[in-house]
Structure formats: C-alpha cells, structure tokens
Coordinates of C-alpha atoms in Angstrom, one line a residue:
Chain A
E1 CA 1.0 17.4 7.7
P2 CA 2.3 14.3 9.5
E3 CA 4.0 11.7 7.3
V4 CA 5.6 8.3 7.5
T5 CA 9.4 8.5 7.0
Q6 CA 11.8 5.7 6.0
T7 CA 15.6 5.3 6.0
P8 CA 17.6 4.7 4.1
S9 CA 16.1 5.6 0.7
H10 CA 18.4 3.1 -1.0
Q11 CA 20.3 0.1 0.5
V12 CA 22.7 -2.0 -1.5
T13 CA 23.8 -5.3 0.2
Q14 CA 25.5 -8.5 -0.6
M15 CA 23.6 -11.8 -0.7
G16 CA 23.6 -13.4 2.7
Q17 CA 24.0 -10.2 4.6
E18 CA 21.6 -8.8 7.2
V19 CA 19.7 -5.6 6.6
I20 CA 17.5 -3.4 8.8
L21 CA 15.1 -1.1 7.2
R22 CA 13.8 1.7 9.4
C23 CA 10.5 3.5 9.5
V24 CA 9.0 6.3 11.7
P25 CA 5.2 6.0 11.5
I26 CA 2.9 8.9 12.1
S27 CA 3.1 9.6 15.8
N28 CA -0.4 8.8 17.1
H29 CA -1.0 5.8 14.9
L30 CA -1.2 2.3 16.4
Y31 CA -1.1 -0.1 13.4
F32 CA 2.1 -0.5 11.5
Y33 CA 2.7 -2.4 8.3
W34 CA 5.4 -3.5 5.8
Y35 CA 4.7 -4.0 2.2
R36 CA 7.1 -4.6 -0.7
Q37 CA 7.0 -4.1 -4.5
I38 CA 9.2 -6.0 -6.8
L39 CA 10.0 -4.1 -9.9
G40 CA 7.0 -4.3 -12.3
Q41 CA 4.9 -6.3 -9.9
K42 CA 2.0 -5.6 -7.5
V43 CA 2.5 -4.2 -4.0
E44 CA 2.5 -7.1 -1.7
F45 CA 1.6 -7.2 2.0
L46 CA 4.3 -8.6 4.3
V47 CA 3.2 -8.0 7.9
S48 CA 1.0 -5.9 10.2
F49 CA 1.9 -5.1 13.8
Y50 CA -0.3 -3.8 16.6
N51 CA 0.1 -3.6 20.4
N52 CA 3.7 -4.8 20.1
E53 CA 3.0 -8.0 18.3
I54 CA 2.4 -9.3 14.8
S55 CA -1.3 -9.3 14.0
E56 CA -1.0 -10.8 10.5
K57 CA 1.7 -12.0 8.2
S58 CA 1.9 -13.2 4.6
E59 CA 3.6 -16.4 3.4
I60 CA 6.4 -14.2 2.2
F61 CA 7.2 -13.2 5.8
D62 CA 9.2 -16.3 6.7
D63 CA 11.8 -16.9 9.4
Q64 CA 14.3 -14.7 7.6
F65 CA 12.1 -11.6 8.4
S66 CA 11.4 -10.0 11.7
V67 CA 9.8 -6.7 12.8
E68 CA 10.4 -4.7 15.9
R69 CA 9.3 -1.5 17.6
P70 CA 12.4 -0.8 19.6
D71 CA 11.2 2.5 21.1
G72 CA 8.2 4.7 20.9
S73 CA 8.9 6.0 17.4
N74 CA 10.7 3.6 15.2
F75 CA 9.4 0.5 13.5
T76 CA 12.0 -1.8 11.8
L77 CA 12.1 -4.7 9.3
K78 CA 15.0 -7.0 9.5
I79 CA 16.0 -9.5 6.9
R80 CA 18.5 -11.9 8.4
S81 CA 20.2 -13.4 5.3
T82 CA 19.2 -11.5 2.1
K83 CA 18.6 -13.3 -1.1
L84 CA 18.6 -12.0 -4.7
E85 CA 14.8 -12.2 -4.8
D86 CA 14.5 -9.9 -1.8
S87 CA 15.5 -7.0 -4.1
A88 CA 12.4 -4.7 -4.1
M89 CA 11.0 -1.5 -2.8
Y90 CA 9.9 -1.8 0.8
F91 CA 7.2 0.4 2.0
C92 CA 6.2 1.1 5.6
A93 CA 2.7 2.2 6.4
S94 CA 0.7 3.2 9.5
S95 CA -3.0 3.7 10.2
S96 CA -5.0 5.8 12.5
P97 CA -5.9 5.3 16.2
L98 CA -9.4 4.6 15.1
A99 CA -8.3 1.2 13.8
I100 CA -9.2 -1.5 16.2
A101 CA -8.0 -5.1 15.9
G102 CA -10.5 -7.3 14.1
T103 CA -12.8 -4.6 13.0
G104 CA -11.1 -3.2 10.0
T105 CA -8.9 -0.3 9.1
D106 CA -8.8 3.3 8.5
T107 CA -6.7 4.9 5.8
Q108 CA -3.1 3.5 5.6
Y109 CA -0.5 6.2 5.0
F110 CA 2.7 5.0 3.2
G111 CA 6.2 6.2 3.5
P112 CA 8.4 6.9 0.4
G113 CA 10.0 3.5 0.5
T114 CA 13.5 1.9 0.8
R115 CA 14.9 0.5 -2.4
L116 CA 16.8 -2.7 -1.5
T117 CA 19.2 -4.1 -4.0
V118 CA 20.8 -7.5 -3.2
L119 CA 23.9 -8.3 -5.3
Chain B
K1 CA -8.2 -15.7 -1.9
Q2 CA -8.9 -12.0 -2.8
E3 CA -7.8 -11.0 -6.2
V4 CA -7.8 -7.3 -7.3
T5 CA -7.6 -6.4 -11.0
Q6 CA -7.2 -3.1 -12.7
I7 CA -8.0 -2.8 -16.4
P8 CA -6.6 -1.2 -18.5
A9 CA -3.0 -1.4 -17.4
A10 CA -2.2 1.8 -19.2
L11 CA -4.2 4.8 -20.5
S12 CA -3.3 7.9 -22.4
V13 CA -5.7 10.9 -22.7
P14 CA -5.5 14.5 -23.9
E15 CA -5.5 17.2 -21.2
G16 CA -9.0 18.2 -20.2
E17 CA -10.6 14.8 -20.8
N18 CA -12.2 13.0 -17.9
L19 CA -10.4 9.9 -16.6
V20 CA -12.2 6.7 -15.7
L21 CA -10.2 4.1 -13.9
N22 CA -11.6 0.6 -13.0
C23 CA -10.9 -1.8 -10.2
S24 CA -12.5 -5.2 -9.6
F25 CA -12.2 -7.6 -6.7
T26 CA -13.3 -11.2 -6.3
D27 CA -14.4 -11.3 -2.7
S28 CA -17.2 -8.8 -1.9
A29 CA -16.7 -9.2 1.9
I30 CA -14.6 -6.1 2.0
Y31 CA -14.3 -3.6 4.9
N32 CA -13.0 -0.7 2.7
L33 CA -11.3 0.2 -0.5
Q34 CA -8.5 2.7 -1.0
W35 CA -7.3 4.4 -4.1
F36 CA -3.6 5.5 -4.2
R37 CA -1.4 7.4 -6.6
Q38 CA 2.2 6.3 -7.2
D39 CA 4.7 8.4 -9.1
P40 CA 7.7 6.7 -10.7
G41 CA 10.1 5.5 -8.0
K42 CA 8.1 7.0 -5.2
G43 CA 5.8 6.0 -2.4
L44 CA 2.0 5.7 -2.4
T45 CA -0.2 8.7 -1.8
S46 CA -3.6 7.9 -0.5
L47 CA -6.3 9.6 -2.5
L48 CA -9.6 8.3 -1.2
L49 CA -11.0 5.7 1.1
I50 CA -14.5 4.3 0.7
Q51 CA -16.0 2.3 3.5
S52 CA -18.0 -0.8 2.5
S53 CA -21.2 0.9 3.6
Q54 CA -20.6 3.9 1.3
R55 CA -21.4 4.1 -2.4
E56 CA -19.3 7.1 -3.3
Q57 CA -16.5 9.4 -2.0
T58 CA -15.4 12.7 -3.4
S59 CA -12.3 14.9 -3.0
G60 CA -11.9 17.8 -5.3
R61 CA -11.7 16.6 -8.9
L62 CA -11.7 13.0 -7.7
N63 CA -14.8 10.8 -7.3
A64 CA -14.7 7.2 -6.4
S65 CA -17.7 4.8 -6.5
L66 CA -18.1 1.4 -5.0
D67 CA -20.5 -1.4 -5.9
K68 CA -19.6 -4.1 -3.4
S69 CA -22.1 -6.6 -4.7
S70 CA -20.6 -6.6 -8.2
G71 CA -17.0 -6.3 -6.9
R72 CA -16.2 -3.0 -8.6
S73 CA -14.9 0.4 -7.9
T74 CA -14.4 3.3 -10.3
L75 CA -12.2 6.3 -9.9
Y76 CA -13.2 9.4 -11.9
I77 CA -10.8 12.3 -12.3
A78 CA -12.5 15.3 -13.9
A79 CA -10.8 17.6 -16.3
S80 CA -7.4 15.8 -16.3
Q81 CA -4.2 17.7 -16.2
P82 CA -0.6 16.7 -17.1
G83 CA 0.2 16.6 -13.4
D84 CA -2.3 13.8 -13.0
S85 CA 0.1 11.5 -14.9
A86 CA 1.0 8.7 -12.5
T87 CA 0.1 5.1 -11.7
Y88 CA -3.2 4.7 -9.8
L89 CA -3.6 1.7 -7.5
C90 CA -6.7 0.4 -5.8
A91 CA -6.5 -1.8 -2.7
V92 CA -9.1 -3.6 -0.5
T93 CA -9.2 -4.8 3.1
L94 CA -11.3 -7.8 3.8
I95 CA -13.6 -7.8 6.8
K96 CA -12.1 -11.0 8.2
A97 CA -8.5 -9.6 7.9
A98 CA -7.4 -9.3 11.5
G99 CA -4.3 -7.5 10.5
N100 CA -5.9 -4.9 8.2
K101 CA -4.0 -6.3 5.2
L102 CA -4.4 -4.4 2.0
T103 CA -4.6 -6.4 -1.2
F104 CA -3.5 -4.4 -4.2
G105 CA -4.4 -4.3 -7.9
G106 CA -1.7 -4.0 -10.5
G107 CA -2.4 -0.4 -11.2
T108 CA -3.3 1.7 -14.2
R109 CA -0.6 3.9 -15.6
V110 CA -2.0 7.2 -16.8
L111 CA -0.5 9.7 -19.2
V112 CA -2.2 13.0 -19.7
K113 CA -0.9 14.7 -22.8
P114 CA -0.7 18.5 -22.9

C-alpha cells in the first residue's frame, strides 16, 4: 500500500541553524501538508500546498518557515533559524487526487514524522 | 475559530469490552471528520473518514457516527483487544477551509488490559 515517507526520523540541531525536513508524499496525490505536534500537545496545522503554491497557512507558519516541491516527488519544510520552541514532531501528509481546491478534502495520509530537537 | 475536544483524555478497559470515544466540535460547518490512531512516538494512521452528509461509517470492528448539528462524533470499537491500546484522535475540516486544514482534538489515550 502506498505510504508517505519522511526523512530524517530524528534531527538534532543548534538554535539558529537552518533545517530542512523532507517528505515523499503518495505519488498520485496533489495536496500536501505539514503539521507539527509539540510533546504533550495537540497536532497543529502549519501549511497546505497545492498546484505549486501555498493554499493555506497558520499563524505559526511565519517568515522563518518555507515549503517547496523541488521535483516531482519530494516536498520539503525549511526552518531558516530554529528556535528552542520549534522542537516538536513534524508530520507530512498528502491527500487524494479527488481533493479540489475550495471544495474540501479526502482522507489525509500521514507520514511517520520527523522528531526535531533544537538545543 | 473551530475548537475540537475529546473527553475523556484517557480510558482503561478490560479486554473484550466495547470502547466508546467521544469528539465534539464547536463549528458545525464541517466538510468531513477523520478519526486517527497514534501509537507512542509514531505517526497518525487514518481509521475512518465521515463526510458531512453521512451519519455513520464502518470498518471492521470500528464504527463512527456523526451528528453535525450537535457537533459530535463517536467512535465505537467493538470487542476491544490489547492491540487497540493507542491514542485516538479526531480531526475536522471546515467547509470554508480553502487549504483543507485539519483541526485536531487532544486525543483519548486508550489502554486495553488483557
């Protein structure tokens, strides 16, 4: 069964450093997402991406964050200058080709996550 | 702003008992609701998706109901097994959400004792 994959599984970085989290969504999906979960807290939406542009972003997704689909398979989240409070599990997700902008969503499939630790 | 709540936060049952997990949301203008399972330190596994036009969705031992007008969904797991021990999350998508954003509840941590 197709699945979303993420690398690395665990990333440790120093405060102020840039990190890039990588995701390979399910191959025929068109909507891509990043969520994060700080330890002990709810899963929070960061950003959604469709047709090579951001379709929605949360207030968390400030200028320090960016997303990119550099080729036909990868979807990346970059944090330019990490802060201690960026430590969290970051999840990538994708949804089916039936999802059409503005009309809702089909099932979102999540990857296993990247645990980011900022020291 | 959509708020999603899951009560109780934790639940412990003996093996074989049926599980009833609750989810409530404040804005009834939802497009769909998803139930997920999360094992410790792992990703989210989608269990069921209910469209707003549906009242119920079933998969094996799992049955999810949706009452949009009262802002509630319930996940039933029949004849629980120790392997069902995990955290169960519900999440909703609003109709007006252009980006298909999911808003999550805090989850219910389930322990099924052998």
